[in-house]
PDB file of C-alpha atoms in Angstrom:
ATOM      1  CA  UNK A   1       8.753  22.697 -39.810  1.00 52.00           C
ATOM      2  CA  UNK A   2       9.347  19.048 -40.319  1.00 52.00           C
ATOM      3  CA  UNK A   3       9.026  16.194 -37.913  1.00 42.00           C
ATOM      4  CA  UNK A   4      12.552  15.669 -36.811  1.00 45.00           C
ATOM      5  CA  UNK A   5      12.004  19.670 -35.815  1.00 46.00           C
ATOM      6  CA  UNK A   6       8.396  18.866 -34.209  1.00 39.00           C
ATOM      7  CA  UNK A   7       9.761  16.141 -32.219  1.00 37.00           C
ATOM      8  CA  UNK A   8      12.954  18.214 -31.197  1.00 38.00           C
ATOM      9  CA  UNK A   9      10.822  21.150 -29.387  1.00 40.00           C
ATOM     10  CA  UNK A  10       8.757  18.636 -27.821  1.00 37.00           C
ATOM     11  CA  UNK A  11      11.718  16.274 -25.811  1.00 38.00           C
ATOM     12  CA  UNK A  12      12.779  20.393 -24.613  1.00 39.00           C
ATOM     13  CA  UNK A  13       9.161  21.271 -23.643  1.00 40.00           C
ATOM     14  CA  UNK A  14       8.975  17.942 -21.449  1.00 40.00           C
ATOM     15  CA  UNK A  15      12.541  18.104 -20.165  1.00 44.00           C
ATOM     16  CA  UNK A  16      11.903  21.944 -19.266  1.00 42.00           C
ATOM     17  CA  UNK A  17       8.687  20.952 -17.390  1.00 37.00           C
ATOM     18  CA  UNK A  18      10.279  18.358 -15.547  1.00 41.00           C
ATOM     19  CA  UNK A  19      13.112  20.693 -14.323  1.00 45.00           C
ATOM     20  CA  UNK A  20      10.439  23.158 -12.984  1.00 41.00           C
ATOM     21  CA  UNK A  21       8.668  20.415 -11.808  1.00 42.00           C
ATOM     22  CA  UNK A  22      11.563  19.259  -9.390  1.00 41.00           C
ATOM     23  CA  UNK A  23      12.335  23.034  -8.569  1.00 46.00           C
ATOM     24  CA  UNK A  24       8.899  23.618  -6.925  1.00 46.00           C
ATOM     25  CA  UNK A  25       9.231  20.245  -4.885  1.00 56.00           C
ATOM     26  CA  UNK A  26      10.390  20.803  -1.727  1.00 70.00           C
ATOM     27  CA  UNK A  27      11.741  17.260  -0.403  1.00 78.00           C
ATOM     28  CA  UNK A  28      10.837  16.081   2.677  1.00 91.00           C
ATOM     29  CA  UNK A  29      13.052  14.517   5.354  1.00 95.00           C
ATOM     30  CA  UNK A  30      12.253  11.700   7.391  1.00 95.00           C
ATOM     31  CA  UNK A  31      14.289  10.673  11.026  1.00 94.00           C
ATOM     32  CA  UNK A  32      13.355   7.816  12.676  1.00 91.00           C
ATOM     33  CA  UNK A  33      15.093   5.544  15.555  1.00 88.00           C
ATOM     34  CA  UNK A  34      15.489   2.280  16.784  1.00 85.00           C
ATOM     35  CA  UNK A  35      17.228   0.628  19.898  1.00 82.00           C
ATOM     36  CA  UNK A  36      19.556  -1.897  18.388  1.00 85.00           C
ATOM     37  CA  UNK A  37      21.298  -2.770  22.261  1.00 83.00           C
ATOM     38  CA  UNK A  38      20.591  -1.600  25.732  1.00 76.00           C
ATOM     39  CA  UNK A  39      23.060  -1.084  28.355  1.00 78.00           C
ATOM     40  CA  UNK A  40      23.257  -0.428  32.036  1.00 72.00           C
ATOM     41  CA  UNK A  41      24.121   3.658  31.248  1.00 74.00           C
ATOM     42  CA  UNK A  42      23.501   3.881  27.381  1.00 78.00           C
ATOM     43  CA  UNK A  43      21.562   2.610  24.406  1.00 81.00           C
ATOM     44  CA  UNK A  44      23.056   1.289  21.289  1.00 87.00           C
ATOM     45  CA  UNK A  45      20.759   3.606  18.503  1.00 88.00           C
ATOM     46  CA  UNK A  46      19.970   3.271  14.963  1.00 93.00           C
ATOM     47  CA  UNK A  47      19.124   6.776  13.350  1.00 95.00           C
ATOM     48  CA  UNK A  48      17.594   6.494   9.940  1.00 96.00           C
ATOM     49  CA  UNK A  49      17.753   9.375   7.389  1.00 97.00           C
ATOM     50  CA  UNK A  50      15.059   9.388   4.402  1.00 97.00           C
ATOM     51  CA  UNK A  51      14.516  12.340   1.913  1.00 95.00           C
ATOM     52  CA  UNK A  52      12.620  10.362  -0.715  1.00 93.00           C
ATOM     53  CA  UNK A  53      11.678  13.315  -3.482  1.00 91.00           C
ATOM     54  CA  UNK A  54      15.320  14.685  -3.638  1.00 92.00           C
ATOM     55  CA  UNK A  55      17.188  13.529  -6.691  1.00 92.00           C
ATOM     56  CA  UNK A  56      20.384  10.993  -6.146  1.00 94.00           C
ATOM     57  CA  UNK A  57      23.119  11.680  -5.039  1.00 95.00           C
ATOM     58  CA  UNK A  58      22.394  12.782  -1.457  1.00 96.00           C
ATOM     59  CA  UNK A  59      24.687  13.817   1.297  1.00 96.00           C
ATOM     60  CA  UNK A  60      23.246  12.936   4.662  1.00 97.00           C
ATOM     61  CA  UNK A  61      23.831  15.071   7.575  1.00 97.00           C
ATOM     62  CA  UNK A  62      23.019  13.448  11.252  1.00 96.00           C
ATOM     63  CA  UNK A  63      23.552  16.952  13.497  1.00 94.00           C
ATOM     64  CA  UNK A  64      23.059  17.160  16.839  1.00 88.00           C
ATOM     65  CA  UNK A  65      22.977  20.310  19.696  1.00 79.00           C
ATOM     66  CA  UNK A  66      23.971  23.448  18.105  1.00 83.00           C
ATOM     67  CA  UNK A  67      23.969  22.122  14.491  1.00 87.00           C
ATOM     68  CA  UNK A  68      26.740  20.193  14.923  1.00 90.00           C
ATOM     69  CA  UNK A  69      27.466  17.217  12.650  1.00 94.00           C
ATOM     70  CA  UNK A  70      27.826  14.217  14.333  1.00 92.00           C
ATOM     71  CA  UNK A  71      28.135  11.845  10.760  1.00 94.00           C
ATOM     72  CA  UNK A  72      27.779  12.279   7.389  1.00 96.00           C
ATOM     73  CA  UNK A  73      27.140   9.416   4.508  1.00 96.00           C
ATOM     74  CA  UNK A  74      26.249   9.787   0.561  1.00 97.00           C
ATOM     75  CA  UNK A  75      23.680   8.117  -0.744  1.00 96.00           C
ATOM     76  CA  UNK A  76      23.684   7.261  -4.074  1.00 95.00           C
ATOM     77  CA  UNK A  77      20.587   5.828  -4.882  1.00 94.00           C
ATOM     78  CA  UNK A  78      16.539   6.949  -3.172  1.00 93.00           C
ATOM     79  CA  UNK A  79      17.457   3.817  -0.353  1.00 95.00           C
ATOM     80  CA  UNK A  80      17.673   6.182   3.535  1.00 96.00           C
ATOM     81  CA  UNK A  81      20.934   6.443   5.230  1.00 97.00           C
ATOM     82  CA  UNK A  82      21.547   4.781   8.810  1.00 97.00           C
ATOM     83  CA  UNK A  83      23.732   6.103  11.443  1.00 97.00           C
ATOM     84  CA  UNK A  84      24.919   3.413  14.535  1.00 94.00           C
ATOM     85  CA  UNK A  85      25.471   5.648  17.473  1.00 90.00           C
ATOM     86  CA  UNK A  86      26.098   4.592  20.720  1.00 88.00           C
ATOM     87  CA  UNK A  87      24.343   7.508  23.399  1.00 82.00           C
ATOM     88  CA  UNK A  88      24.747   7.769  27.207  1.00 77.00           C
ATOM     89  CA  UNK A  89      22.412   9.363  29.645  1.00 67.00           C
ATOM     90  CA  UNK A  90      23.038  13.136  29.700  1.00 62.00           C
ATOM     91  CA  UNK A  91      22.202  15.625  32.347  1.00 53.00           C
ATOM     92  CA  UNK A  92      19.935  17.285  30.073  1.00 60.00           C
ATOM     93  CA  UNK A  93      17.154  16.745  27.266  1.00 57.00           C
ATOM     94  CA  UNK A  94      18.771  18.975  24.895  1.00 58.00           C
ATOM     95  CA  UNK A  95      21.862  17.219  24.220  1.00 62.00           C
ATOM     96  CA  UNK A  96      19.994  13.684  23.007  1.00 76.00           C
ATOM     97  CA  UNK A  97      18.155  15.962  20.180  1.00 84.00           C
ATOM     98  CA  UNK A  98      19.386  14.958  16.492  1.00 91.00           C
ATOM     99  CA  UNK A  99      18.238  16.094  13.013  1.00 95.00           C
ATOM    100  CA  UNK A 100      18.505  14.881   9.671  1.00 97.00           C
ATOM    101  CA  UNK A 101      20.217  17.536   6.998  1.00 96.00           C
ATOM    102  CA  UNK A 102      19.591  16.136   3.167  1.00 96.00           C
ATOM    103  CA  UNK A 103      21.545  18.335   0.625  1.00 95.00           C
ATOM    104  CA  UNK A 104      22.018  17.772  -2.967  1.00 92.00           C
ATOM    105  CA  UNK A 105      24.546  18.417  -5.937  1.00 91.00           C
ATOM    106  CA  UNK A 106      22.930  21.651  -6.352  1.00 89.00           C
ATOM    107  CA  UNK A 107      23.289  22.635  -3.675  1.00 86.00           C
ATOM    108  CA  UNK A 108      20.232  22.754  -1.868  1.00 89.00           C
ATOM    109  CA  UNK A 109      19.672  21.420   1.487  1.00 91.00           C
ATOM    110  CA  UNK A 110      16.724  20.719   4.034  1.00 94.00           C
ATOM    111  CA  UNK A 111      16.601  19.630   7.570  1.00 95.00           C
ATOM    112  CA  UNK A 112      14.239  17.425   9.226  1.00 95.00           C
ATOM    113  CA  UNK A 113      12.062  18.037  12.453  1.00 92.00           C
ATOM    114  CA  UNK A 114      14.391  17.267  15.581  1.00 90.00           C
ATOM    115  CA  UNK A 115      14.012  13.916  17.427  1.00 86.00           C
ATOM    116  CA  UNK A 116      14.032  14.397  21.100  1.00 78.00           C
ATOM    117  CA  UNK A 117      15.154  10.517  22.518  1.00 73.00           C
ATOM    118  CA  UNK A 118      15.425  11.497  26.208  1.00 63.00           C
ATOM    119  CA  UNK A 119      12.499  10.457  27.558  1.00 53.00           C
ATOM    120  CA  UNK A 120      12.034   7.307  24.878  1.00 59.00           C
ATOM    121  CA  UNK A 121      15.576   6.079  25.909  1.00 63.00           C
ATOM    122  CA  UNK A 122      15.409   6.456  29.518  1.00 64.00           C
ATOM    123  CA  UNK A 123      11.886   6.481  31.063  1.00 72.00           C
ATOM    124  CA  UNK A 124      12.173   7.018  34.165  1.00 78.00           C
ATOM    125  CA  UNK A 125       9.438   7.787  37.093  1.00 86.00           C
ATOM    126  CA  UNK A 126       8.215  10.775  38.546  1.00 90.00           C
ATOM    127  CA  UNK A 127      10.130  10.663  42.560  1.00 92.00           C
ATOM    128  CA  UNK A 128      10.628  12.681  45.527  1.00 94.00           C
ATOM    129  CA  UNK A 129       7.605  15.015  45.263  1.00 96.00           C
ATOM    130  CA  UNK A 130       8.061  18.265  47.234  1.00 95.00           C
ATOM    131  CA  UNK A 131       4.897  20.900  47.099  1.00 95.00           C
ATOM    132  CA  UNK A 132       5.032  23.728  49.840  1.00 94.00           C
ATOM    133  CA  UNK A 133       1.691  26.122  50.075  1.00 92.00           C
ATOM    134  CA  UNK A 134       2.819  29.833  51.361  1.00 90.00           C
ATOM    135  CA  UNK A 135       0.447  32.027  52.285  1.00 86.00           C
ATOM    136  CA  UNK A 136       1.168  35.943  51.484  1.00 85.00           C
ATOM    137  CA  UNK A 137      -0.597  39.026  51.490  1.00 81.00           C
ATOM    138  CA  UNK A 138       1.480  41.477  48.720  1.00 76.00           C
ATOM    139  CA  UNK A 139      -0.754  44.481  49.118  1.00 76.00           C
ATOM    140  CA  UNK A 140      -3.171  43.220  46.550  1.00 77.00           C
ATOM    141  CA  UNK A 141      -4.890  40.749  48.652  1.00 79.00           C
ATOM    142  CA  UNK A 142      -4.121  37.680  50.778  1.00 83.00           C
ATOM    143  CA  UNK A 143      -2.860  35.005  48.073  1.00 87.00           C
ATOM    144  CA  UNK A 144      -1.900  31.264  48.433  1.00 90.00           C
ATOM    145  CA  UNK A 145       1.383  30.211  46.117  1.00 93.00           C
ATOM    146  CA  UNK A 146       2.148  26.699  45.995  1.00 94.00           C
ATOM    147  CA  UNK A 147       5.677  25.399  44.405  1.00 96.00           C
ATOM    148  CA  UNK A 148       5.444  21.498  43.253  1.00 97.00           C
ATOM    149  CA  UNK A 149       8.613  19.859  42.083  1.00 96.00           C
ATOM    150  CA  UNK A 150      10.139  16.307  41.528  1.00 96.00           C
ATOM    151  CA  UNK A 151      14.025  15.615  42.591  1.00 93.00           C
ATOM    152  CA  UNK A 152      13.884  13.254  39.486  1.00 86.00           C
ATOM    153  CA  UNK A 153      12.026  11.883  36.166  1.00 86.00           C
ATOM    154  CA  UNK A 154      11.576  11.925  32.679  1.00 78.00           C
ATOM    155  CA  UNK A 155      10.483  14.805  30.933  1.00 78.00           C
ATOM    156  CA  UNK A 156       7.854  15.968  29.943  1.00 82.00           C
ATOM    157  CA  UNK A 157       6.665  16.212  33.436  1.00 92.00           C
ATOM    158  CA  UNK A 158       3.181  17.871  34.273  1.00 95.00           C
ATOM    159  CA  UNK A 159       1.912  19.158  37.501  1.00 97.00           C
ATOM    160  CA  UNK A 160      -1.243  19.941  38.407  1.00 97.00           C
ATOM    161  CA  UNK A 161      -2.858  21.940  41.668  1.00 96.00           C
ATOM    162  CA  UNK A 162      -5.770  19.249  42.623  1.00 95.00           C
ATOM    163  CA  UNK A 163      -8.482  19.374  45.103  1.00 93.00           C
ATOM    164  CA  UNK A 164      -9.640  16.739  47.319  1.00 91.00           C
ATOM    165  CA  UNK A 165     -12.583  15.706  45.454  1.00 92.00           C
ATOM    166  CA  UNK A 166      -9.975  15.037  42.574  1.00 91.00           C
ATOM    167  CA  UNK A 167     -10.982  17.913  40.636  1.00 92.00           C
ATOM    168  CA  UNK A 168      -7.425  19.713  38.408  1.00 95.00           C
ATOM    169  CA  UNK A 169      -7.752  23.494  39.191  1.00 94.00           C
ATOM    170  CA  UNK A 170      -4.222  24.683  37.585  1.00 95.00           C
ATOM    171  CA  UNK A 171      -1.773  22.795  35.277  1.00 96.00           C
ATOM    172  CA  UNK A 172       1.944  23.729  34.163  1.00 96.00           C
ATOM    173  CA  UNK A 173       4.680  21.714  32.111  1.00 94.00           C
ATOM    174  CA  UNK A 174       7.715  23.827  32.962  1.00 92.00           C
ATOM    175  CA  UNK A 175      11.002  23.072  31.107  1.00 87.00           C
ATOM    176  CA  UNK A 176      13.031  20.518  33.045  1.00 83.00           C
ATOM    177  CA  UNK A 177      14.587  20.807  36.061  1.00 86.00           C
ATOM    178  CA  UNK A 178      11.880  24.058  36.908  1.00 92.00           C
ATOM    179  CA  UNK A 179       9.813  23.679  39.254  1.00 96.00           C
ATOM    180  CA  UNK A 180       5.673  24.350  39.158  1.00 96.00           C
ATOM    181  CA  UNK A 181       4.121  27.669  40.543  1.00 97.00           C
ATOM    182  CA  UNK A 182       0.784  27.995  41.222  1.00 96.00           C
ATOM    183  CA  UNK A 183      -1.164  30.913  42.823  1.00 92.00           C
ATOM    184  CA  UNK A 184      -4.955  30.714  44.029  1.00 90.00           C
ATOM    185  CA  UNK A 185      -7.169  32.888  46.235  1.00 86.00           C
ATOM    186  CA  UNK A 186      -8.457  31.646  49.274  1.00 82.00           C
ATOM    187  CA  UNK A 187     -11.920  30.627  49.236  1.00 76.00           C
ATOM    188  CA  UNK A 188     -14.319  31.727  52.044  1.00 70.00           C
ATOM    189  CA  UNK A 189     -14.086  28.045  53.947  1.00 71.00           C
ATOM    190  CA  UNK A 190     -11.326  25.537  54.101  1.00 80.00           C
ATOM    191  CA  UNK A 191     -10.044  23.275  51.136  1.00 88.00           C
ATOM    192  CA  UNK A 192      -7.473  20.763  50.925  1.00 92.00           C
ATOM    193  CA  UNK A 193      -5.213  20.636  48.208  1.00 94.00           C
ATOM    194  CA  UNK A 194      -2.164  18.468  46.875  1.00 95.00           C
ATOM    195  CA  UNK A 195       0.510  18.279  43.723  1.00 97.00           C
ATOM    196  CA  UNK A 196       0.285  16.203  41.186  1.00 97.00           C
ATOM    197  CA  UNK A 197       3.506  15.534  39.327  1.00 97.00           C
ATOM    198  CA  UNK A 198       2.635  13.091  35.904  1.00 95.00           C
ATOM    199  CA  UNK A 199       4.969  11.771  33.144  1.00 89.00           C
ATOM    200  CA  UNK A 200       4.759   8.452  30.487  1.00 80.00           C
ATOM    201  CA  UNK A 201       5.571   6.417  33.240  1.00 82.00           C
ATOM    202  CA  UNK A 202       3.963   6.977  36.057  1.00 90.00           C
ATOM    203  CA  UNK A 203       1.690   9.302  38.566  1.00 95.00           C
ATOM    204  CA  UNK A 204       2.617  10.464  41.802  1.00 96.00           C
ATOM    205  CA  UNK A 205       0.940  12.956  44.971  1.00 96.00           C
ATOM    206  CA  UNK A 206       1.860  14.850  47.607  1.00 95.00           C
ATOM    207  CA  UNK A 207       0.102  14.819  51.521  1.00 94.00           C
ATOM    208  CA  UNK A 208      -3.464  16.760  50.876  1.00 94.00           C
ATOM    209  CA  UNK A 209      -2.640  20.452  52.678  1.00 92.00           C
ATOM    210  CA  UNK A 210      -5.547  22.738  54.282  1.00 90.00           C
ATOM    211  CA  UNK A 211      -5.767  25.867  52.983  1.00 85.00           C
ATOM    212  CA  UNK A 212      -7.309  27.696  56.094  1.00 77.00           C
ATOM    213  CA  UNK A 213      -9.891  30.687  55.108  1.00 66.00           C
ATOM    214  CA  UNK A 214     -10.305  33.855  56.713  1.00 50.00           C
ATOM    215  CA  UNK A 215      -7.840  37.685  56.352  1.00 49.00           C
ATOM    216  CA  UNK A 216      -4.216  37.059  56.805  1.00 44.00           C
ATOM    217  CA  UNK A 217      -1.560  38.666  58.152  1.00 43.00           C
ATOM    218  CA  UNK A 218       0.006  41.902  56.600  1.00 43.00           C
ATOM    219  CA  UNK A 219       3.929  41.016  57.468  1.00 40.00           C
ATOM    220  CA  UNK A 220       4.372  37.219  58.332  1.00 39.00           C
ATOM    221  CA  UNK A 221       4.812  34.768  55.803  1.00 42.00           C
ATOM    222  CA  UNK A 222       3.022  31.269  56.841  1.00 44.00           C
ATOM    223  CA  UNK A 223       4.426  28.069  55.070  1.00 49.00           C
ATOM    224  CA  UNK A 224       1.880  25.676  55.737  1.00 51.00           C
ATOM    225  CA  UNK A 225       2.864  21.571  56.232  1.00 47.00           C
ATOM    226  CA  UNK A 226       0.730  18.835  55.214  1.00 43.00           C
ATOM    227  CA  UNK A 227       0.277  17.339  58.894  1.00 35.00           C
ATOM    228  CA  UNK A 228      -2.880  18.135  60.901  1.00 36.00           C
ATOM    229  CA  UNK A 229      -0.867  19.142  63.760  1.00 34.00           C
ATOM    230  CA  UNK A 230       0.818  21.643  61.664  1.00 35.00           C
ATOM    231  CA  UNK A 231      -2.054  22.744  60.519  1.00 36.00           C
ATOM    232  CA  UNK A 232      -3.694  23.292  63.757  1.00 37.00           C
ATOM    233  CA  UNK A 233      -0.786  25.102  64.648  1.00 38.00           C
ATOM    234  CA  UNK A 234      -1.276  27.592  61.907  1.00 39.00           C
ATOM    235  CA  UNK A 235      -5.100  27.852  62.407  1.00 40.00           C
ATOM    236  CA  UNK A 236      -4.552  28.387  66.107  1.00 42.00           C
ATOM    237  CA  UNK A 237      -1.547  31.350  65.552  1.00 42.00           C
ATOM    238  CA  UNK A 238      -4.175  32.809  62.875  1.00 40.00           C
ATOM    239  CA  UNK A 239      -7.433  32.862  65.450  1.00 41.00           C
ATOM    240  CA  UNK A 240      -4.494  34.662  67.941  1.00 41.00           C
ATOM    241  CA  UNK A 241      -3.929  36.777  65.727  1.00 37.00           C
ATOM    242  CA  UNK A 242      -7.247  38.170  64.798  1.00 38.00           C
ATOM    243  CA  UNK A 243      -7.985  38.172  68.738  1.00 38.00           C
ATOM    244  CA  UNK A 244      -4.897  40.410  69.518  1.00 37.00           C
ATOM    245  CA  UNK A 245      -5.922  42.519  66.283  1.00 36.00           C
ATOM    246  CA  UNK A 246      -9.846  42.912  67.828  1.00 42.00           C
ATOM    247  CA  UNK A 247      -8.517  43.425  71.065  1.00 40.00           C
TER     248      UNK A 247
END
């Protein structure tokens, strides 16, 4: 075989190495944000699309809740696509979630993670704390069940059962809008306990409660306040109690 021939089978070897090359990269998409204005009841946004590895031309999806597409732009060259978007606070988290679809001539298509901008855009604190301690006795054993929620704040919110000494005994992060349940036995002498509700902005408690010790009740169902002379009220009906159940 001559040269011309030689020279021939190698410009097909490299050209059919570079094709598998680019078939067993899987390209990567980038999403990224930035605040370009801020209003009273929105944000002015700048979502930036960036699938580096995938060959030119690229069609640029920006798709919100449910997939759908919000904007599309085709990008001719390896620069990222930008999409202006102007966003106003929602209800919920879930409809401020965008991802980045990158699909080329072929055919072929990949999505980027999803961008969750509630919290980012609108950080707002923890408020209105509300924790009520029941104490019930479901057959298995007298239990104490505490509910924490906030009226309002920016998710992710986490809430924590903590002692008086400061010490976290049980943590949740329910989805937002849920409130926190916790359930403890009670301990052989009394302990005080409060919520905690936490977020990126700030930190806030509810009034330390007294868990009283002791047998409860089979049937009543005591809701316990955080004021002393609540408590003493629920001590005092629980000593009565016992006394009428001796007697």
């Amino acid at each position: 075989m001559g040269l011309p021939g030689l020279l021939c089978l190698a410009v097909l070897a490299a050209s059919s190495f570079s094709k598998a090359q680019e078939e067993e990269i899987t390209p990567v998409v980038s999403i990224a944000y930035k605040v370009l204005e801020v209003f009273p009841k929105g944000r002015r946004v700048l979502i930036t699309c960036h699938a580096p590895q995938a060959p030119p031309p690229i069609t640029y999806s920006l798709c919100g809740t449910k997939n759908i597409e919000v904007a599309k732009k085709v990008v001719k060259t390896h620069e990222p696509a930008s999409f202006n978007l102007n966003i106003t606070l929602k209800s919920s988290p879930d409809l401020l979630t965008y991802f980045c679809r990158a699909a080329t001539t072929s055919g072929a298509h990949v999505d980027s993670a999803r961008l969750q901008m509630y919290w980012e855009l609108w950080s707002k604190p923890v408020s209105e704390l509300r924790a009520n301690f029941t104490l019930r006795d479901r057959g298995s054993g007298p239990r104490v069940e505490i509910s924490c929620q906030v009226s309002s704040g920016s998710p992710p919110i986490t809430y924590s059962l903590v002692g008086k000494d400061g010490q976290v005994h049980l943590q949740q992060r329910p989805r937002h809008g849920q409130p926190a349940n916790f359930s403890i036995l009670p301990s052989q002498t009394s302990d005080w306990f409060q919520c905690q509700a936490a977020n990126s902005v700030n930190v806030q408690h509810s009034a330390l409660t007294l868990v009283p010790p002791g047998e409860l009740p089979k049937t009543p169902t005591i809701v316990l306040a955080g004021s002393l002379a609540s408590i003493a009220a629920v001590t005092s009906g629980m000593l009565g109690w016992t006394t009428w159940a001796r007697s």
